[in-house]
N, CA, C and O of each residue as an XYZ file, in Angstrom:
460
protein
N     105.725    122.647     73.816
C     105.660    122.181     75.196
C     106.512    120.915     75.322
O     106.278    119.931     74.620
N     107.528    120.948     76.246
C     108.354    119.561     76.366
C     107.511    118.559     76.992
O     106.419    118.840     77.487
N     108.083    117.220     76.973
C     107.457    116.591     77.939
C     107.025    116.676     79.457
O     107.785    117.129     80.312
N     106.338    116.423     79.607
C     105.942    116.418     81.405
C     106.289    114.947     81.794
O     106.113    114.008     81.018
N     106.726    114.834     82.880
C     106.352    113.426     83.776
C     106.025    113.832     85.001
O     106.631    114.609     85.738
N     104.914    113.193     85.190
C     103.685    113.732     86.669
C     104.413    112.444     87.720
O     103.884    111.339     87.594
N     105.377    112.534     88.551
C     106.292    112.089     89.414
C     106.368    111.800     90.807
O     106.697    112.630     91.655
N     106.122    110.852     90.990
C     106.231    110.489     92.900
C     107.275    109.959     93.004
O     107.492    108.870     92.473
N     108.252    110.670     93.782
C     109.719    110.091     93.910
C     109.742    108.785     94.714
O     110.584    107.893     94.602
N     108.547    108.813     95.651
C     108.594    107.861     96.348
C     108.243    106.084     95.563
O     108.133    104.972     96.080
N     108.167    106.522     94.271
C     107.494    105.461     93.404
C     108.887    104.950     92.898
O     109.874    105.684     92.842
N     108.883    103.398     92.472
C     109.903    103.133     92.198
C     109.653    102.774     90.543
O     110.654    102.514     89.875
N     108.531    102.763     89.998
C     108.291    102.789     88.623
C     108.720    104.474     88.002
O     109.348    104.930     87.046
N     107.970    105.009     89.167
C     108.342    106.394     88.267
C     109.673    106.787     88.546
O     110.052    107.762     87.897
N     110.506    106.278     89.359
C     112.130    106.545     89.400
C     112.902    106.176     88.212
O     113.931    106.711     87.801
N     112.068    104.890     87.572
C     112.838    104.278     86.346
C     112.558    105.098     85.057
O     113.315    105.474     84.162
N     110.803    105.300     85.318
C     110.962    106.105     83.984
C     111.679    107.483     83.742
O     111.941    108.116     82.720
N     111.900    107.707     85.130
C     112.923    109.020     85.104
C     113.831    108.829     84.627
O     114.146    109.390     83.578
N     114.624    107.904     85.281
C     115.973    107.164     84.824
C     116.018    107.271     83.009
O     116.671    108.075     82.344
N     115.144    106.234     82.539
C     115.268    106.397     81.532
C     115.175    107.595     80.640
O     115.890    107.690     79.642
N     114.193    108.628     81.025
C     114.688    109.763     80.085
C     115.598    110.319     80.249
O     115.997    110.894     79.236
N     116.545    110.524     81.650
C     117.723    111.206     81.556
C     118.582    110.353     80.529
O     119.112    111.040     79.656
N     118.826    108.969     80.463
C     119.504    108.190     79.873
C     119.956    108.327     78.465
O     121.057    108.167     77.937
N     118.285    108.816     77.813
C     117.918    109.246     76.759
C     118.150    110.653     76.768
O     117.433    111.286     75.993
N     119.083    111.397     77.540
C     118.700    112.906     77.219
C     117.677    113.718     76.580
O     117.681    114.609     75.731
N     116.709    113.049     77.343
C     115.183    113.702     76.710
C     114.788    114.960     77.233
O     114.781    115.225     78.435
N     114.515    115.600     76.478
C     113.883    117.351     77.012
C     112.616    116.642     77.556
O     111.909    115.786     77.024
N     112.537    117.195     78.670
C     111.591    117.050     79.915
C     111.370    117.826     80.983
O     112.434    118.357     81.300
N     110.307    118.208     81.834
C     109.821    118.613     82.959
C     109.089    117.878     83.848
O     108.008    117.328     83.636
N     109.750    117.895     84.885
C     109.373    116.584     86.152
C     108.329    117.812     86.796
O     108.661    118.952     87.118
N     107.090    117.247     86.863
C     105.670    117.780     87.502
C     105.707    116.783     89.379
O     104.726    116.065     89.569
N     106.517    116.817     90.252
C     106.159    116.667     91.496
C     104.537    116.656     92.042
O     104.229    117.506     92.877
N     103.551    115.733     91.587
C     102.496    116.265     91.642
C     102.171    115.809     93.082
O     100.954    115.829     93.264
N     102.850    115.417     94.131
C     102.350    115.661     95.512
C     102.762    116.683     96.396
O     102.025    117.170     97.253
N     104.358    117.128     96.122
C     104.925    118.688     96.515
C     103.635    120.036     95.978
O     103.186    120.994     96.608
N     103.344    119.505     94.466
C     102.764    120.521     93.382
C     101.395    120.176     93.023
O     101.208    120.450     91.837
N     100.114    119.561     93.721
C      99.095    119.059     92.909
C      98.512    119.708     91.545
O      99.009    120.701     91.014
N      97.617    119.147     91.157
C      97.503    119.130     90.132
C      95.783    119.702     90.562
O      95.066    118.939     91.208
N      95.279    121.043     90.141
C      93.901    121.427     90.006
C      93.315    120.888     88.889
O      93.807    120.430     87.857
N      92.009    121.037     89.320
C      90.501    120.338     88.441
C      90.754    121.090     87.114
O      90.501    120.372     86.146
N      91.236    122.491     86.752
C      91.331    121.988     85.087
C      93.022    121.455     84.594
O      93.295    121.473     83.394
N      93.762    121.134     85.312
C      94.785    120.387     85.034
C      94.107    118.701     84.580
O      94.076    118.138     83.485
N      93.661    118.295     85.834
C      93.338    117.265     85.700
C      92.199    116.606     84.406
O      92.017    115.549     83.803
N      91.655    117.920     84.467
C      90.712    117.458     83.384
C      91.364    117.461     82.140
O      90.930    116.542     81.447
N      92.240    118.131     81.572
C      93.474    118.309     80.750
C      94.298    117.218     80.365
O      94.696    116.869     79.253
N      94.505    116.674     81.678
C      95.382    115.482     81.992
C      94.420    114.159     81.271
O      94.768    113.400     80.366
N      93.524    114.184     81.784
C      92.190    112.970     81.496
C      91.869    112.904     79.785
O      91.712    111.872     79.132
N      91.819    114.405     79.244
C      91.342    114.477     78.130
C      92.419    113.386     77.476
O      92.269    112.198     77.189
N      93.753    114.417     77.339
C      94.942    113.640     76.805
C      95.120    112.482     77.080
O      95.916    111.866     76.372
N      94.518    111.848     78.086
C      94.887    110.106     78.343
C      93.830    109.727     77.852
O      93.808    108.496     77.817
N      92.627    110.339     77.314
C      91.721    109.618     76.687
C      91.357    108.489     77.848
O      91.555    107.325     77.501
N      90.866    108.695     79.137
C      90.550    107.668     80.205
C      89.561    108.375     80.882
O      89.385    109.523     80.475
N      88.534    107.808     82.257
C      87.829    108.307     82.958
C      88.584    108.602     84.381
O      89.378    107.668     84.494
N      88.684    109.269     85.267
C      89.251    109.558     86.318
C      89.703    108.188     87.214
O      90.748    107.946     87.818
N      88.259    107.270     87.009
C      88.216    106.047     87.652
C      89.813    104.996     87.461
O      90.370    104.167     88.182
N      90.115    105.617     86.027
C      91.141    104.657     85.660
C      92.407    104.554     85.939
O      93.170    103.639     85.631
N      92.770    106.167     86.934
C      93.928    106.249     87.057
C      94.211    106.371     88.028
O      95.297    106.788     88.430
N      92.594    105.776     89.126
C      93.216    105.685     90.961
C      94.046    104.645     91.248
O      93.775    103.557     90.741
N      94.820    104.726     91.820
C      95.427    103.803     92.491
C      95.052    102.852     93.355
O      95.403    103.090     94.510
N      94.542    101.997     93.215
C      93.301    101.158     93.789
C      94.266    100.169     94.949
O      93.622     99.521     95.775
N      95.724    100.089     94.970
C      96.825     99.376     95.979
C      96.872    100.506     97.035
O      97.198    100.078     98.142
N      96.617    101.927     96.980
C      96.678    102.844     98.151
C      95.941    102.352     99.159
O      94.918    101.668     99.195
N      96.960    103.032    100.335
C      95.978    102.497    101.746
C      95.112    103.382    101.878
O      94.074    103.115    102.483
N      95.358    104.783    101.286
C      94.319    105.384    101.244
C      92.546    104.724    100.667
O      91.564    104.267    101.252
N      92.919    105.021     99.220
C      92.144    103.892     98.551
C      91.231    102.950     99.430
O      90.003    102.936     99.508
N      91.914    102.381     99.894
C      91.590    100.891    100.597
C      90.600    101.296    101.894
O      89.559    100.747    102.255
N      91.279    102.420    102.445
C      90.539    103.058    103.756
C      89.241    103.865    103.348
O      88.204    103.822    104.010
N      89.438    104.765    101.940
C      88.195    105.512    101.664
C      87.566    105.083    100.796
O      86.410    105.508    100.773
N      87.908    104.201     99.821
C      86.832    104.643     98.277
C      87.090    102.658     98.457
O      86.501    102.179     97.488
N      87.438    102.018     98.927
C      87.277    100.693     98.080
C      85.370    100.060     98.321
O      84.678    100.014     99.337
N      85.144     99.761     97.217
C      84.033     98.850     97.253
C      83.130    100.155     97.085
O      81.955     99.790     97.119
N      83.208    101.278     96.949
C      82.327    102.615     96.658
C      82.371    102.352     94.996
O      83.341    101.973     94.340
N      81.135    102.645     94.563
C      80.426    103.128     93.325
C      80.417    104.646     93.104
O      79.352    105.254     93.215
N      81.516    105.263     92.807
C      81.788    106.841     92.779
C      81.397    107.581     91.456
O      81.795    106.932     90.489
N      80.783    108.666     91.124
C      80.675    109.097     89.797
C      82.137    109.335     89.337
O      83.169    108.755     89.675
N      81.930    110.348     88.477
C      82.891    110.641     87.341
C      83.502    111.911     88.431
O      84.466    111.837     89.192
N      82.874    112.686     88.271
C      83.215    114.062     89.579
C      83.727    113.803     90.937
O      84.364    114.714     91.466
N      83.503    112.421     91.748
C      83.665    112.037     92.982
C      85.059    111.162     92.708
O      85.940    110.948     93.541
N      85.035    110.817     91.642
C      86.632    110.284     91.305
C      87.969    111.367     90.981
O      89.079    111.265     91.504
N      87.672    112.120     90.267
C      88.578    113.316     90.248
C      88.435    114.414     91.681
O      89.410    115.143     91.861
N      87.383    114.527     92.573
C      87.730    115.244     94.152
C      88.536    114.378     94.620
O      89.517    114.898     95.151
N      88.513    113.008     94.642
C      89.018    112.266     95.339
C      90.777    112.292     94.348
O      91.586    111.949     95.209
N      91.193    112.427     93.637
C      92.231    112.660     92.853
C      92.823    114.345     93.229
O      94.028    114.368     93.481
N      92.352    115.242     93.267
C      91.981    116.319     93.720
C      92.863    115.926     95.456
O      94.063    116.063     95.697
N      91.991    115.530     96.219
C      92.059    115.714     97.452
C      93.108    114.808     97.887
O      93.974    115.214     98.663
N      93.104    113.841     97.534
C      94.664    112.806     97.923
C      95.546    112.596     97.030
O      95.529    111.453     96.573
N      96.712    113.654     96.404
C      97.410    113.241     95.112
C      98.034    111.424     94.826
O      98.357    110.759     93.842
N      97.985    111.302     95.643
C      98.950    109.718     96.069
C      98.158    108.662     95.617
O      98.563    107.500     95.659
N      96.736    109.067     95.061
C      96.219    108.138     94.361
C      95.972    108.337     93.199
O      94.992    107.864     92.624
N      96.609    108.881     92.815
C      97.322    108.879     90.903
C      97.738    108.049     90.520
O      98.215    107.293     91.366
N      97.821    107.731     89.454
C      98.420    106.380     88.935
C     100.178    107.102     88.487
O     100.389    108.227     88.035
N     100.904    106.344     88.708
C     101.920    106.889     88.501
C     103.029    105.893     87.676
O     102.696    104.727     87.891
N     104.227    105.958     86.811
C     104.428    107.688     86.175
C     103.010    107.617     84.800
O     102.368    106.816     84.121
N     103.160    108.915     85.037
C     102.352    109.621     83.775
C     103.227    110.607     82.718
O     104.009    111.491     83.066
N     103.007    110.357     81.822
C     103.803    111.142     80.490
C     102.880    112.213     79.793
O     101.811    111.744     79.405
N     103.068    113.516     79.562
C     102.244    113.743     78.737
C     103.016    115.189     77.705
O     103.802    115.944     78.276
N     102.780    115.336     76.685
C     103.147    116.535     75.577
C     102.050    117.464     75.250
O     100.979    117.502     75.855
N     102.469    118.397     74.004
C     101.124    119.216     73.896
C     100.024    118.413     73.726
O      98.993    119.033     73.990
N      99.797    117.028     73.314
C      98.660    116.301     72.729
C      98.053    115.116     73.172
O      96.905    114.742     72.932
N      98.976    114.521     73.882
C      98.784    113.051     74.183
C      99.382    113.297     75.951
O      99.845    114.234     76.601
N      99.053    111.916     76.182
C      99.856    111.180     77.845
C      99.295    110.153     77.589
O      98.274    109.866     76.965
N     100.354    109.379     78.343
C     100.014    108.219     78.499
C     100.290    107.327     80.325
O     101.088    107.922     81.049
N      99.787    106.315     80.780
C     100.491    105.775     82.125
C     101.347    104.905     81.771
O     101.117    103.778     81.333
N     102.682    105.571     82.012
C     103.822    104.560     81.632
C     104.171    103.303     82.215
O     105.263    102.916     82.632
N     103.114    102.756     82.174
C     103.257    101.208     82.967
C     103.238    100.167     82.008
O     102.217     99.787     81.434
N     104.261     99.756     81.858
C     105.575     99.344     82.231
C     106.377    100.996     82.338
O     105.768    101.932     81.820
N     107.436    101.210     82.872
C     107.713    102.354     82.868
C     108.842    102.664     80.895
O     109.320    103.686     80.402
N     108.811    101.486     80.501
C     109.589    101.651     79.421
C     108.887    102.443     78.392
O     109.457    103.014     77.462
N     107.289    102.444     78.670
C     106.323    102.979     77.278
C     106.901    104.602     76.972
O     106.900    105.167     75.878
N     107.471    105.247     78.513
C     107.464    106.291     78.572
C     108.479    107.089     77.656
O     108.584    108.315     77.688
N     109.557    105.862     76.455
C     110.025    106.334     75.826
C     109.493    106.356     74.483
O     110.289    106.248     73.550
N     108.149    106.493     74.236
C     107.324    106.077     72.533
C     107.426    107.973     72.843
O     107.221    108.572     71.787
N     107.659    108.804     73.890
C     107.639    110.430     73.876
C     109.094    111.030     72.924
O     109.279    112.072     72.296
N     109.854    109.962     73.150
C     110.981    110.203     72.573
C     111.965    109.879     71.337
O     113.010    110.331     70.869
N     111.213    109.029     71.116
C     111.473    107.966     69.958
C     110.764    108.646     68.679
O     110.779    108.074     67.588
């Protein structure tokens, strides 16, 4: 399985880490995950490999965010519908292979896939 990067073009972190793997001519597959979301066993897939709770990878600067879930005490399940239901509060970029992902923040981590 090549790499994935789970991608919001509109993001300017995840533009760089793009940048950088083309740079790197890295075998890769760009996952559009707001054109393309991502279903509940993706995500859970996604979570395993980041070794994180759903909670960790909302985007807590969304206006979404800010309008629905801030200052809410959400379970584990009410964090991934809500991941589920608004892709844009993903944490973004995300890297992941057959085994691992990681959130490439800084967007430079996203080359430890290639290295």
């Amino acid at each position: 399985m090549p790499l994935v990067i789970y991608h919001n073009e509109a993001c300017s972190k995840s533009n760089t880490a793009l940048d950088l793997l083309l740079q790197h001519n890295a075998n890769f597959k760009i996952r559009n995950y707001i054109k393309d979301p991502l279903n509940l066993e993706e995500l859970d897939v996604l979570l395993l490999k980041l070794q994180l709770p759903a909670s960790a990878i909302v985007r807590k600067s969304e206006t979404i965010f800010k309008d629905l879930f801030e200052g809410k005490d959400l379970r584990e399940e009410e964090w991934k519908e809500a991941l589920l239901q608004y892709p844009v509060l993903l944490e973004r970029p995300i890297a992941a292979d057959e085994n691992r992902a990681i959130v490439a923040r800084p967007p430079e981590t996203i080359l430890e896939f290639i290295g």
